[in-house]
Amino acid sequence: MSEALSQPRSFFGLVSSLRVGALGLGVTSCLVNILALTGSFFMLQVYDRVIPSRSLPTLIGLIVIVVTLFGFQWLLDLTRSLLLGQIGRAVDERFSGRAFLSVALSASRKPSPGDGLQTIRDIDTVRGFLSGPGPGALFDLPWMPFYLGLCFLFHHWIGATAAAGALILTGLALLAELTSRQPTRETVTILAERMAFAETARRNSEAVVAMGFAAALSTRWAKVNQRHLDSHLRTATLVNSLSTLSRTMRMLLQSAVLAVGAILVIRQEATGGIMIASSILVSRALAPIELAIAHWRGFAAARQAWSRLDREIRLSDETPREVALPAPRQSLTVENLHLGAPGSKIPIIRGVSFEVKAGEAVGIIGPSASGKSSLARGVVGLWSAFGGDIRLDGASLSQWTPAALGRHIGYLPQEVSLFEGTIADNIARFDPQASSELIIAAARAAGVYDMIVGFSDGFDTRIGEQGVALSAGQRQRIGLARALYDDPFLVVLDEPNSNLDVSGELALAQAIEGIRSRQGVVLIIAHRQSALSVVDKVLVLEGGRAKAFGPKGAVLKTGPKPAVATGSFVRLLRAGDGASS
């Protein structure tokens, strides 16, 4: 069982899982709360011993003791703050990798709302809360009965007054919990939508500027932002109202304890020292509740963030395999496949079956929205099947972990996305152990070696975010090199020639021939007939169903016209086949 599955679901459980930090917090909180009695007992001694005896040496001795104890209290408070900061960092270090993995794998699961980065923001939320003063208040709360017990030792009426105040503030804390939960959740959702809209505008800035609809987007942004501000203000108003009310109640309770103490002094049932000391003690006893209410919004946000993190990490965890399968070398088999988008119950691919042997290339054709790209996503393991199976050498894809399966697959999606970094980084799939030989071999296989070394920095050329420094054709060819890195058995190319010129299409054809010659399997999704010149077989999709599958010539020339595809599309493919032959 992976580590994430055993992670605690609450903050107390999370802190306890970090045993050293939790032990340190427990010890420091114990000492801090014991030393917090310093002020109360100092007042008790001053009023009951120093003033009646008029003894300055006693007062000086008490001052020395109090300064020393307050110094230790400051040191322990600082130590606890540093420990909380280290716990926050430890939580980030422990879970951020799997949180990022969850973001990276989100395309193969139910789409997340907003910009898809909520898991990363949740890590920041949890770390920020654990590093702040909120957890300190939670660790101080168990000491409240201890302080209230001391108040009862002073006098039962002082204890009863303090207990009544504690019940009132506890009720306010529960009210904060009940009323802030839903507004906090809504604020997080709207924030994600707001950030997604801003990120989309940034990524499409060229189209926005060129077609002059920045003002229209700004108007829409104002509406989205207004929703966020309204939600944030509602949550802040609610929590701040309860926080100020709790602070006022605590001050009122202090005065009430003083009044009760004064009555007891008048009735000669208590001393002046007890009256002052009990007031300070009650303030200390109720301070953690007040502080917890003041930070309740952060607590609620962090708890919801942790719940989402726990759920996402469970989904992204890989189940360890006791037996590692050998690299596939023989065939790709698709058996009665039913497939749909993650989170949807409507199948896009219905009952598709075919088999491809090593050394074969298959062209997948069909009209728009026939399911070609969806089939590609299923074959490479991005989308999980509703029914049926996809097998490499007889083993279903589920028998590999994603990392192990990825080493045997090369995938060029319809929209090529490259990452900030060098050309070499992108070709090598950011493998830190990648050798120069493998990178150069992939570049040569894709026919981009000469293009890359033509850049001033060659393979060390930084391409910017999403390869912005390259043209669309260059990005597509480097994406092809990435797909061919380390000679994967299965290579799936979705519209691989959509941005290529004549020389690029020639290099693509040579790359496909290279895959076939080393006994790999190639699936090519094509709209342009030139991409079919190097395939052995053709699979025709229409409405998510396989209308024909077989040798290219037989499917395009002798197959039943209605079963192949619709009119002009078939004529275009037949013309291309004739030209290629």
Coordinates of C-alpha atoms in Angstrom, one line a residue:
M1 CA 0.0 0.0 0.0
S2 CA 1.4 3.4 -1.0
E3 CA 2.3 6.0 1.6
A4 CA -0.4 8.4 0.6
L5 CA -3.1 6.0 1.3
S6 CA -2.0 5.8 4.9
Q7 CA -1.8 9.5 5.4
P8 CA -4.1 11.0 8.2
R9 CA -7.2 12.9 7.1
S10 CA -7.2 15.5 9.9
F11 CA -4.7 18.2 11.0
F12 CA -4.2 16.5 14.4
G13 CA -3.5 13.2 12.7
L14 CA -1.2 15.0 10.2
V15 CA 0.8 16.6 13.0
S16 CA 1.0 13.3 14.9
S17 CA 2.3 11.6 11.8
L18 CA 5.3 13.9 12.0
R19 CA 6.4 12.4 15.4
V20 CA 9.4 14.5 16.2
G21 CA 7.7 17.8 15.4
A22 CA 4.5 16.7 17.3
L23 CA 6.5 15.7 20.3
G24 CA 8.4 19.0 20.3
L25 CA 5.1 20.9 19.9
G26 CA 3.6 19.0 22.8
V27 CA 6.5 19.7 25.1
T28 CA 6.8 23.4 24.3
S29 CA 3.1 23.9 24.5
C30 CA 3.1 22.3 28.0
L31 CA 5.9 24.6 29.2
V32 CA 4.4 27.7 27.6
N33 CA 1.1 27.1 29.3
I34 CA 2.7 26.5 32.7
L35 CA 4.8 29.6 32.3
A36 CA 1.7 31.6 31.4
L37 CA 0.7 31.4 35.0
T38 CA 3.6 33.8 35.8
G39 CA 1.6 37.0 35.5
S40 CA -1.3 35.7 37.6
F41 CA 0.8 34.5 40.5
F42 CA 3.0 37.6 40.3
M43 CA -0.1 39.7 40.9
L44 CA -1.3 37.4 43.6
Q45 CA 2.1 37.8 45.5
V46 CA 2.2 41.6 45.0
Y47 CA -1.2 42.3 46.3
D48 CA -1.3 39.7 49.1
R49 CA 2.4 39.7 50.2
V50 CA 4.4 42.7 49.0
I51 CA 1.8 45.5 49.6
P52 CA 0.7 44.4 53.1
S53 CA 4.3 43.9 54.2
R54 CA 5.7 46.9 52.3
S55 CA 8.8 44.8 51.5
L56 CA 10.9 46.2 48.6
P57 CA 13.4 43.3 48.7
T58 CA 10.5 40.8 48.3
L59 CA 9.2 42.9 45.3
I60 CA 12.7 43.0 43.7
G61 CA 13.1 39.2 44.2
L62 CA 9.7 38.6 42.6
I63 CA 10.6 40.9 39.6
V64 CA 13.8 39.0 39.0
I65 CA 11.9 35.7 39.0
V66 CA 9.2 37.1 36.8
V67 CA 11.6 38.5 34.2
T68 CA 13.5 35.2 34.1
L69 CA 10.2 33.2 33.6
F70 CA 8.9 35.6 31.0
G71 CA 12.3 35.3 29.2
F72 CA 11.9 31.5 29.1
Q73 CA 8.3 31.9 27.9
W74 CA 9.4 34.1 25.0
L75 CA 12.1 31.6 24.1
L76 CA 9.6 28.7 24.2
D77 CA 7.0 30.6 22.2
L78 CA 9.7 31.4 19.6
T79 CA 10.7 27.7 19.5
R80 CA 7.1 26.6 19.0
S81 CA 6.7 29.1 16.1
L82 CA 9.9 27.7 14.5
L83 CA 8.6 24.2 15.0
L84 CA 5.3 25.0 13.3
G85 CA 7.2 26.6 10.4
Q86 CA 9.3 23.4 10.0
I87 CA 6.2 21.2 10.2
G88 CA 4.6 23.3 7.4
R89 CA 7.7 22.9 5.3
A90 CA 7.8 19.1 6.0
V91 CA 4.2 18.8 4.9
D92 CA 5.0 20.6 1.7
E93 CA 8.0 18.5 1.0
R94 CA 6.1 15.3 1.8
F95 CA 3.1 15.9 -0.4
S96 CA 4.0 18.5 -3.0
G97 CA 5.5 15.9 -5.3
R98 CA 2.3 13.8 -5.3
A99 CA 0.2 17.0 -5.6
F100 CA 2.1 17.9 -8.7
L101 CA 1.6 14.4 -10.0
S102 CA -2.1 14.8 -9.4
V103 CA -2.1 17.9 -11.6
A104 CA 0.0 16.2 -14.3
L105 CA -2.4 13.3 -14.4
S106 CA -5.6 15.3 -14.2
A107 CA -6.3 14.9 -17.9
S108 CA -6.9 11.2 -17.5
R109 CA -9.4 11.7 -14.7
K110 CA -12.5 13.8 -14.1
P111 CA -11.6 17.4 -15.2
S112 CA -11.0 19.7 -12.2
P113 CA -12.7 23.1 -12.1
G114 CA -10.8 26.3 -12.7
D115 CA -7.3 26.3 -14.0
G116 CA -6.5 22.8 -12.7
L117 CA -3.9 24.0 -10.2
Q118 CA -6.1 23.8 -7.1
T119 CA -4.1 21.0 -5.7
I120 CA -0.9 23.1 -5.7
R121 CA -2.8 26.0 -4.1
D122 CA -4.1 23.5 -1.5
I123 CA -0.6 22.6 -0.5
D124 CA 0.2 26.3 -0.1
T125 CA -2.9 26.7 2.0
V126 CA -2.1 23.8 4.4
R127 CA 1.6 24.9 4.7
G128 CA 0.6 28.5 5.4
F129 CA -1.9 27.5 8.1
L130 CA 0.5 25.1 9.8
S131 CA 3.3 27.8 9.7
G132 CA 1.0 30.4 11.3
P133 CA -0.4 31.1 14.8
G134 CA -3.6 29.1 14.3
P135 CA -2.2 25.7 15.2
G136 CA -0.7 27.2 18.4
A137 CA -4.1 28.2 19.5
L138 CA -5.4 24.6 18.9
F139 CA -2.5 23.2 21.0
D140 CA -3.4 25.7 23.8
L141 CA -7.1 24.8 23.9
P142 CA -6.7 21.5 25.9
W143 CA -5.2 23.7 28.7
M144 CA -8.4 25.6 29.2
P145 CA -9.9 23.2 31.7
F146 CA -6.6 23.5 33.7
Y147 CA -6.9 27.2 34.0
L148 CA -10.6 27.0 34.8
G149 CA -9.8 24.5 37.5
L150 CA -7.4 27.0 39.1
C151 CA -10.2 29.6 39.0
F152 CA -12.4 27.2 41.0
L153 CA -9.5 26.8 43.5
F154 CA -9.5 30.5 44.0
H155 CA -13.2 30.5 44.6
H156 CA -16.2 28.6 43.3
W157 CA -18.0 31.7 42.1
I158 CA -14.9 32.9 40.2
G159 CA -14.7 29.4 38.6
A160 CA -18.4 29.4 37.7
T161 CA -18.1 32.9 36.1
A162 CA -15.1 31.8 34.1
A163 CA -16.8 28.5 33.0
A164 CA -19.9 30.4 31.9
G165 CA -17.7 32.7 29.7
A166 CA -15.9 29.6 28.3
L167 CA -19.2 28.1 27.3
I168 CA -20.2 31.3 25.5
L169 CA -16.9 31.6 23.6
T170 CA -17.0 27.9 22.8
G171 CA -20.5 28.4 21.3
L172 CA -19.1 31.2 19.2
A173 CA -16.4 28.9 18.0
L174 CA -18.9 26.3 17.0
L175 CA -21.0 29.0 15.3
A176 CA -17.9 30.1 13.3
E177 CA -17.4 26.5 12.2
L178 CA -21.0 26.0 11.1
T179 CA -21.3 29.3 9.3
S180 CA -17.9 29.6 7.6
R181 CA -17.7 26.1 6.0
Q182 CA -19.9 26.8 3.0
P183 CA -18.8 30.4 2.3
T184 CA -15.1 29.2 2.5
R185 CA -15.8 26.5 -0.1
E186 CA -17.5 28.9 -2.4
T187 CA -14.7 31.4 -2.1
V188 CA -12.2 28.7 -3.2
T189 CA -14.3 27.7 -6.1
I190 CA -14.8 31.2 -7.4
L191 CA -11.1 32.0 -6.9
A192 CA -10.2 29.0 -9.1
E193 CA -12.5 30.2 -11.8
R194 CA -11.0 33.7 -11.6
M195 CA -7.5 32.4 -11.9
A196 CA -8.4 30.1 -14.8
F197 CA -9.9 33.1 -16.7
A198 CA -6.8 35.2 -16.2
E199 CA -4.5 32.4 -17.3
T200 CA -6.6 31.8 -20.4
A201 CA -6.4 35.4 -21.3
R202 CA -2.6 35.4 -20.8
R203 CA -2.1 32.3 -22.9
N204 CA -4.2 33.7 -25.7
S205 CA -2.9 37.3 -25.5
E206 CA -1.8 37.4 -29.2
A207 CA -5.3 36.6 -30.4
V208 CA -6.8 39.1 -27.9
V209 CA -4.6 41.9 -29.1
A210 CA -4.7 41.1 -32.8
M211 CA -8.5 41.0 -32.9
G212 CA -9.1 43.8 -30.4
F213 CA -11.4 42.2 -27.9
A214 CA -9.3 43.0 -24.8
A215 CA -11.9 45.5 -23.6
A216 CA -14.7 42.9 -23.9
L217 CA -12.6 40.4 -21.9
S218 CA -11.9 43.2 -19.3
T219 CA -15.6 43.6 -18.8
R220 CA -16.1 39.9 -18.3
W221 CA -13.1 39.9 -15.9
A222 CA -14.7 42.6 -13.9
K223 CA -17.8 40.4 -13.4
V224 CA -15.8 37.4 -12.4
N225 CA -13.7 39.5 -10.1
Q226 CA -16.8 41.1 -8.6
R227 CA -18.1 37.6 -7.7
H228 CA -14.8 36.8 -6.0
L229 CA -14.8 40.0 -4.0
D230 CA -18.4 39.6 -2.9
S231 CA -17.7 36.0 -1.8
H232 CA -14.5 37.0 0.0
L233 CA -16.2 39.9 1.7
R234 CA -19.0 37.7 2.9
T235 CA -16.7 35.2 4.4
A236 CA -14.4 37.9 5.9
T237 CA -17.4 39.8 7.4
L238 CA -18.8 36.7 9.0
V239 CA -15.5 35.6 10.6
N240 CA -14.5 39.1 11.6
S241 CA -17.9 39.7 13.2
L242 CA -17.5 36.6 15.3
S243 CA -13.9 37.4 16.1
T244 CA -14.7 40.9 17.4
L245 CA -17.7 39.6 19.3
S246 CA -15.5 37.0 21.0
R247 CA -12.9 39.6 21.9
T248 CA -15.5 41.9 23.3
M249 CA -17.0 38.9 25.3
R250 CA -13.6 38.1 26.7
M251 CA -13.0 41.6 27.9
L252 CA -16.5 41.7 29.3
L253 CA -15.8 38.4 31.1
Q254 CA -12.6 39.8 32.6
S255 CA -14.6 42.7 34.0
A256 CA -17.2 40.3 35.3
V257 CA -14.5 38.3 37.1
L258 CA -13.2 41.5 38.6
A259 CA -16.7 42.4 39.7
V260 CA -17.2 39.0 41.3
G261 CA -13.8 39.2 42.9
A262 CA -14.6 42.6 44.3
I263 CA -17.8 41.3 45.8
L264 CA -15.9 38.4 47.4
V265 CA -13.3 40.8 48.7
I266 CA -16.0 43.0 50.2
R267 CA -17.5 40.0 51.8
Q268 CA -14.0 39.0 53.0
E269 CA -14.2 35.7 51.1
A270 CA -11.2 36.4 48.9
T271 CA -8.1 38.7 48.9
G272 CA -7.3 41.5 46.4
G273 CA -4.5 39.4 45.0
I274 CA -7.0 36.6 44.1
M275 CA -9.3 39.2 42.5
I276 CA -6.6 40.5 40.2
A277 CA -4.9 37.1 39.6
S278 CA -8.2 35.4 38.6
S279 CA -8.9 38.2 36.1
I280 CA -5.6 37.6 34.4
L281 CA -6.0 33.8 34.6
V282 CA -9.4 33.9 33.0
S283 CA -8.0 36.1 30.2
R284 CA -5.3 33.5 29.6
A285 CA -7.8 30.6 29.8
L286 CA -10.0 32.1 27.1
A287 CA -7.4 33.6 24.8
P288 CA -6.9 30.3 22.8
I289 CA -10.7 30.3 21.9
E290 CA -10.5 33.9 20.9
L291 CA -7.4 33.3 18.8
A292 CA -9.0 30.2 17.2
I293 CA -12.1 32.1 16.2
A294 CA -9.9 34.9 14.7
H295 CA -8.1 32.3 12.6
W296 CA -11.1 30.2 11.9
R297 CA -11.3 31.1 8.2
G298 CA -7.7 29.9 7.8
F299 CA -8.5 26.7 9.7
A300 CA -11.6 26.0 7.6
A301 CA -9.8 26.7 4.4
A302 CA -6.8 24.5 5.4
R303 CA -9.1 21.6 6.5
Q304 CA -11.0 21.7 3.2
A305 CA -7.7 21.9 1.3
W306 CA -6.4 18.9 3.2
S307 CA -9.5 16.9 2.4
R308 CA -9.1 17.8 -1.3
L309 CA -5.4 16.9 -1.2
D310 CA -6.2 13.5 0.5
R311 CA -8.7 12.7 -2.2
E312 CA -6.5 13.8 -5.1
I313 CA -3.4 12.0 -3.8
R314 CA -5.4 8.8 -3.4
L315 CA -6.4 9.1 -7.1
S316 CA -2.9 9.8 -8.3
D317 CA -1.1 7.1 -6.3
E318 CA 0.4 4.3 -8.3
T319 CA -0.1 0.7 -7.0
P320 CA 3.3 -0.9 -6.8
R321 CA 3.8 -4.0 -9.1
E322 CA 5.5 -7.0 -7.6
V323 CA 6.4 -8.2 -11.1
A324 CA 7.7 -5.8 -13.8
L325 CA 6.6 -6.8 -17.2
P326 CA 9.1 -7.0 -20.1
A327 CA 9.0 -4.4 -22.8
P328 CA 6.3 -5.1 -25.4
R329 CA 7.7 -6.4 -28.7
Q330 CA 4.9 -8.2 -30.5
S331 CA 1.5 -6.5 -30.8
L332 CA -1.1 -3.9 -29.9
T333 CA -4.6 -5.4 -29.4
V334 CA -7.8 -3.4 -28.9
E335 CA -10.7 -5.6 -27.9
N336 CA -14.4 -4.3 -28.0
L337 CA -13.3 -0.9 -26.7
H338 CA -15.9 1.4 -25.2
L339 CA -14.4 4.7 -24.2
G340 CA -15.4 8.2 -23.1
A341 CA -14.0 11.4 -21.7
P342 CA -13.1 11.4 -18.0
G343 CA -16.0 12.3 -15.8
S344 CA -18.5 11.6 -18.6
K345 CA -20.8 8.5 -18.9
I346 CA -21.4 8.9 -22.6
P347 CA -19.1 6.7 -24.7
I348 CA -17.4 8.3 -27.7
I349 CA -15.8 5.0 -28.9
R350 CA -18.2 2.1 -29.2
G351 CA -17.1 -1.5 -29.6
V352 CA -13.9 -0.9 -31.6
S353 CA -11.6 -3.9 -32.1
F354 CA -8.4 -4.2 -34.1
E355 CA -4.9 -5.7 -33.8
V356 CA -1.5 -4.3 -35.0
K357 CA 1.5 -6.5 -35.3
A358 CA 5.1 -5.3 -34.7
G359 CA 6.5 -3.5 -37.7
E360 CA 3.1 -2.3 -38.9
A361 CA 1.7 1.2 -39.3
V362 CA -2.0 1.9 -39.2
G363 CA -3.7 5.1 -40.4
I364 CA -6.9 6.1 -38.5
I365 CA -9.2 8.1 -40.6
G366 CA -12.8 9.4 -40.5
P367 CA -14.8 12.6 -40.5
S368 CA -14.5 15.2 -37.8
A369 CA -15.9 14.1 -34.4
S370 CA -15.7 10.4 -35.3
G371 CA -13.6 9.6 -32.2
K372 CA -10.1 9.5 -33.7
S373 CA -8.3 11.6 -31.1
S374 CA -10.4 9.9 -28.3
L375 CA -9.2 6.5 -29.5
A376 CA -5.6 7.8 -29.4
R377 CA -6.0 9.0 -25.8
G378 CA -7.4 5.6 -24.8
V379 CA -4.6 3.6 -26.6
V380 CA -1.8 5.6 -24.8
G381 CA -3.6 5.2 -21.4
L382 CA -4.8 8.7 -20.9
W383 CA -8.5 7.8 -20.7
S384 CA -9.7 4.7 -18.9
A385 CA -12.0 2.3 -20.9
F386 CA -15.7 2.0 -20.0
G387 CA -15.5 -1.6 -21.3
G388 CA -13.3 -3.8 -23.4
D389 CA -9.5 -3.7 -23.1
I390 CA -6.3 -2.4 -24.7
R391 CA -3.3 -4.9 -24.6
L392 CA 0.3 -4.8 -25.4
D393 CA 1.7 -8.3 -26.0
G394 CA -1.5 -9.7 -24.4
A395 CA -1.2 -7.7 -21.1
S396 CA -3.7 -4.9 -20.4
L397 CA -2.4 -1.4 -19.9
S398 CA -3.5 -1.5 -16.2
Q399 CA -0.8 -4.1 -15.5
W400 CA 1.8 -1.3 -15.9
T401 CA 2.2 1.7 -13.7
P402 CA 1.9 5.0 -15.7
A403 CA 5.7 5.6 -15.3
A404 CA 6.6 2.1 -16.6
L405 CA 4.0 2.2 -19.4
G406 CA 5.2 5.7 -20.5
R407 CA 8.7 4.3 -21.3
H408 CA 7.1 2.1 -24.0
I409 CA 4.9 4.8 -25.6
G410 CA 5.6 7.7 -27.8
Y411 CA 2.7 10.2 -28.2
L412 CA 2.4 13.3 -30.4
P413 CA -0.9 15.0 -29.5
Q414 CA -2.8 17.2 -31.8
E415 CA -1.8 20.3 -30.0
V416 CA 1.9 20.0 -29.2
S417 CA 2.8 21.5 -25.8
L418 CA 6.4 21.9 -24.9
F419 CA 7.8 23.0 -21.6
E420 CA 10.1 25.9 -20.4
G421 CA 13.6 24.5 -20.7
T422 CA 16.0 23.5 -23.4
I423 CA 15.3 21.5 -26.5
A424 CA 17.3 18.6 -25.0
D425 CA 15.2 18.7 -21.9
N426 CA 12.0 18.5 -23.9
I427 CA 13.2 15.7 -26.2
A428 CA 14.5 13.7 -23.2
R429 CA 11.1 14.1 -21.4
F430 CA 13.1 15.8 -18.6
D431 CA 14.8 12.6 -17.7
P432 CA 17.7 13.7 -15.4
Q433 CA 19.6 10.5 -16.5
A434 CA 19.2 11.0 -20.2
S435 CA 22.3 10.5 -22.3
S436 CA 23.4 12.7 -25.1
E437 CA 23.4 9.6 -27.4
L438 CA 19.7 8.9 -26.8
I439 CA 18.7 12.6 -27.3
I440 CA 20.7 12.8 -30.6
A441 CA 19.3 9.5 -31.8
A442 CA 15.7 10.7 -31.2
A443 CA 16.5 14.0 -33.0
R444 CA 17.9 12.1 -36.0
A445 CA 15.0 9.7 -36.0
A446 CA 12.6 12.7 -36.2
G447 CA 14.7 14.4 -38.8
V448 CA 15.3 17.5 -36.7
Y449 CA 19.0 17.1 -35.9
D450 CA 20.1 19.6 -38.6
M451 CA 17.4 22.0 -37.6
I452 CA 18.5 21.9 -33.9
V453 CA 22.2 22.3 -34.5
G454 CA 21.4 25.3 -36.7
F455 CA 20.3 27.2 -33.6
S456 CA 23.0 29.3 -32.0
D457 CA 22.9 27.2 -28.8
G458 CA 21.9 23.9 -30.5
F459 CA 20.3 21.4 -28.1
D460 CA 20.8 23.9 -25.2
T461 CA 18.5 26.4 -26.8
R462 CA 15.8 27.6 -24.4
I463 CA 12.4 27.5 -26.0
G464 CA 10.3 29.5 -23.5
E465 CA 6.9 28.6 -22.1
Q466 CA 5.1 26.2 -24.4
G467 CA 7.9 26.6 -27.0
V468 CA 7.0 30.2 -27.7
A469 CA 10.5 30.8 -29.3
L470 CA 9.7 28.2 -32.0
S471 CA 7.4 28.1 -34.9
A472 CA 4.4 25.7 -35.0
G473 CA 6.2 23.4 -37.4
Q474 CA 9.4 23.4 -35.3
R475 CA 7.3 22.6 -32.1
Q476 CA 5.7 19.7 -33.9
R477 CA 8.9 18.3 -35.1
I478 CA 10.5 18.5 -31.7
G479 CA 7.4 17.0 -30.2
L480 CA 7.9 14.1 -32.7
A481 CA 11.5 13.7 -31.5
R482 CA 10.1 13.5 -27.9
A483 CA 7.7 10.8 -29.0
L484 CA 10.6 8.8 -30.5
Y485 CA 12.9 9.2 -27.5
D486 CA 14.4 5.9 -26.4
D487 CA 12.7 3.9 -29.2
P488 CA 9.2 3.2 -27.7
F489 CA 7.4 0.2 -29.0
L490 CA 4.0 2.0 -29.5
V491 CA 4.0 5.4 -31.2
V492 CA 0.7 7.3 -31.6
L493 CA 0.8 10.4 -33.8
D494 CA -2.3 12.6 -33.9
E495 CA -2.3 14.9 -37.0
P496 CA 1.5 14.8 -37.1
N497 CA 1.8 16.7 -40.4
S498 CA -0.7 19.5 -39.6
N499 CA 2.0 22.2 -39.4
L500 CA 4.7 20.6 -41.6
D501 CA 6.1 21.8 -44.9
V502 CA 7.3 19.4 -47.6
S503 CA 10.6 18.7 -46.0
G504 CA 8.9 18.2 -42.7
E505 CA 6.5 15.7 -44.2
L506 CA 9.4 13.8 -45.8
A507 CA 11.1 13.6 -42.4
L508 CA 7.9 12.4 -40.8
A509 CA 7.6 9.6 -43.4
Q510 CA 11.2 8.6 -42.8
A511 CA 10.6 8.6 -39.0
I512 CA 7.6 6.2 -39.5
E513 CA 9.6 4.0 -41.7
G514 CA 12.3 3.9 -39.0
I515 CA 9.7 2.8 -36.4
R516 CA 8.5 0.0 -38.6
S517 CA 12.1 -1.1 -39.4
R518 CA 12.9 -1.5 -35.7
Q519 CA 9.6 -3.5 -35.3
G520 CA 7.6 -0.9 -33.5
V521 CA 3.9 -0.1 -33.9
V522 CA 2.7 3.2 -35.3
L523 CA -0.9 4.6 -35.2
I524 CA -1.3 7.7 -37.4
I525 CA -4.5 9.9 -37.1
A526 CA -4.7 11.8 -40.4
H527 CA -6.9 14.2 -42.3
R528 CA -4.3 14.9 -45.0
Q529 CA -3.7 12.1 -47.4
S530 CA 0.0 12.5 -47.5
A531 CA 0.3 10.9 -44.0
L532 CA -1.1 7.7 -45.3
S533 CA 1.6 7.0 -47.8
V534 CA 3.6 4.9 -45.3
V535 CA 0.9 2.9 -43.6
D536 CA 0.0 -0.8 -44.1
K537 CA -3.5 -0.7 -42.8
V538 CA -6.3 1.7 -42.4
L539 CA -9.0 1.9 -39.7
V540 CA -12.0 4.0 -40.6
L541 CA -14.1 5.4 -37.8
E542 CA -17.5 7.0 -38.1
G543 CA -19.7 7.9 -35.1
G544 CA -17.2 6.3 -32.7
R545 CA -17.6 2.9 -34.5
A546 CA -15.1 1.0 -36.7
K547 CA -16.6 1.0 -40.2
A548 CA -13.6 -0.8 -41.8
F549 CA -10.2 -2.1 -40.9
G550 CA -7.7 -3.9 -43.1
P551 CA -5.0 -3.3 -45.7
K552 CA -4.9 0.2 -47.0
G553 CA -5.6 -0.7 -50.6
A554 CA -8.5 -3.0 -49.8
V555 CA -10.2 -0.5 -47.4
L556 CA -9.9 2.6 -49.7
K557 CA -10.5 1.0 -53.1
T558 CA -12.6 -2.2 -52.7
G559 CA -14.4 -1.6 -49.4
P560 CA -18.2 -0.8 -49.5
K561 CA -18.6 2.9 -49.9
P562 CA -21.2 3.4 -47.2
A563 CA -19.2 1.4 -44.7
V564 CA -16.0 3.3 -45.2
A565 CA -16.8 6.9 -44.7
T566 CA -18.8 9.7 -46.3
G567 CA -18.5 10.9 -50.0
S568 CA -15.9 13.6 -50.5
F569 CA -13.7 12.3 -47.6
V570 CA -13.4 8.8 -49.2
R571 CA -12.7 10.4 -52.7
L572 CA -9.9 12.5 -51.1
L573 CA -8.3 9.5 -49.5
R574 CA -8.6 7.4 -52.7
A575 CA -7.0 10.2 -54.7
G576 CA -4.2 10.4 -52.1
D577 CA -3.7 6.7 -52.2
G578 CA -3.4 6.7 -55.9
A579 CA -1.0 9.6 -55.9
S580 CA 1.2 7.9 -53.2
S581 CA 1.3 4.7 -55.2

